[in-house]
Coordinates of C-alpha atoms in Angstrom, one line a residue:
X1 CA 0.0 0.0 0.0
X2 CA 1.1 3.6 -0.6
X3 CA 0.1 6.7 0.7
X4 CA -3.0 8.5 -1.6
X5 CA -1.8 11.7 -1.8
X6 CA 0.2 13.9 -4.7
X7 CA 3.8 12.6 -5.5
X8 CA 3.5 9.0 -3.6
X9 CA 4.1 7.5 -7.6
X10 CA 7.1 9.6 -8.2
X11 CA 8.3 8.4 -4.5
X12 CA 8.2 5.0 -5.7
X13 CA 9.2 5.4 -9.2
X14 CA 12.2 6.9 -8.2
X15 CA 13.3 4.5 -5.4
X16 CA 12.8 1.7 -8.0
X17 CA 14.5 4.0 -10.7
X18 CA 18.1 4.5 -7.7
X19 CA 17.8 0.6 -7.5
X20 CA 18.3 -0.4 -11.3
X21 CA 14.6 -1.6 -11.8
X22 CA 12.5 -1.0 -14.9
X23 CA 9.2 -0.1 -14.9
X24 CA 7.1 -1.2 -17.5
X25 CA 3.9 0.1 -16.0
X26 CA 2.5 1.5 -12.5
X27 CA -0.3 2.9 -11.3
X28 CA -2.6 3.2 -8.3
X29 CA -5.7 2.0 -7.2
X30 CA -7.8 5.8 -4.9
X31 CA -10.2 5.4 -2.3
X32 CA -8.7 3.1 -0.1
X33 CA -9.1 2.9 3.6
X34 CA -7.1 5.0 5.9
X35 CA -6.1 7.0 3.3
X36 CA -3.9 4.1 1.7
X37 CA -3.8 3.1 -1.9
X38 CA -2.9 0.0 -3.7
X39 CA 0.2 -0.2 -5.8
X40 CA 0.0 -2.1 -9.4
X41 CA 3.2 -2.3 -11.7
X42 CA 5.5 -4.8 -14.2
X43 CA 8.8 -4.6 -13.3
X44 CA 11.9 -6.2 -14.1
X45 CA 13.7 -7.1 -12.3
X46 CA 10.6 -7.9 -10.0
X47 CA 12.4 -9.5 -7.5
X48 CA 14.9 -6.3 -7.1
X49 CA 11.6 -4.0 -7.3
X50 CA 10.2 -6.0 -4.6
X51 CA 13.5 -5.7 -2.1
X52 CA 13.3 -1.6 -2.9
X53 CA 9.6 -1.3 -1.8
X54 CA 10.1 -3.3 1.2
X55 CA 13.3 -1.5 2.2
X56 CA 11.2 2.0 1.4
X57 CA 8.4 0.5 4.0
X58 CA 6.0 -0.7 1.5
X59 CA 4.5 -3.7 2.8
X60 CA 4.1 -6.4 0.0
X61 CA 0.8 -8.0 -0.2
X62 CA -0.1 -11.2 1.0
X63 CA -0.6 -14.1 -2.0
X64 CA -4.2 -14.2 -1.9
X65 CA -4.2 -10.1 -2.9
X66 CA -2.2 -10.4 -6.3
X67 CA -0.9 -13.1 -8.8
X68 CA 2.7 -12.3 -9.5
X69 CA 3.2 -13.7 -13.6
X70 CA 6.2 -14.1 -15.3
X71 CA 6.1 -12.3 -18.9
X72 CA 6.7 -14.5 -21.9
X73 CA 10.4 -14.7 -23.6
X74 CA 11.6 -11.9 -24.1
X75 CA 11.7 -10.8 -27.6
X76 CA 14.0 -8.4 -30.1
X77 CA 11.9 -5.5 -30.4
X78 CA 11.0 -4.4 -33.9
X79 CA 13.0 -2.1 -35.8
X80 CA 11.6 0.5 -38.4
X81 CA 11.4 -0.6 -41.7
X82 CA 10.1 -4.6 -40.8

């Protein structure tokens, strides 16, 4: 969970951004109790984004609130012209 108020993304983003992790996507969930959001993102390394967040005081959620799924193979990405 994360604090619902202005700026608690860019907190995150750039605590996973200082530990080498790449975000694919995040967003947030509003209206939480206690003034608490939920966090949602795709990152990779997951694990490493995982380690940040805890170490920033982000609890991680038990397994019966999320499904963490491995993306396919990585692929080359497509180049212009193809």
């Amino acid at each position: 969970t994360v604090a619902n108020r202005p700026g608690a993304v860019l907190a995150i983003a750039e605590r996973l951004a200082e530990a080498g992790v790449n975000v694919q996507y995040i967003y947030c969930t509003a209206g939480a109790p206690g003034g608490k959001s939920t966090l949602i993102l795709k990152a990779d390394p997951m694990k490493r984004a995982m380690q940040a967040l805890a170490e920033a005081g982000h609890r991680k959620p038990d397994a019966t609130q999320h499904l963490q799924r491995r993306s396919p193979d990585r692929r080359p990405p497509m180049q212009a012209g193809r």
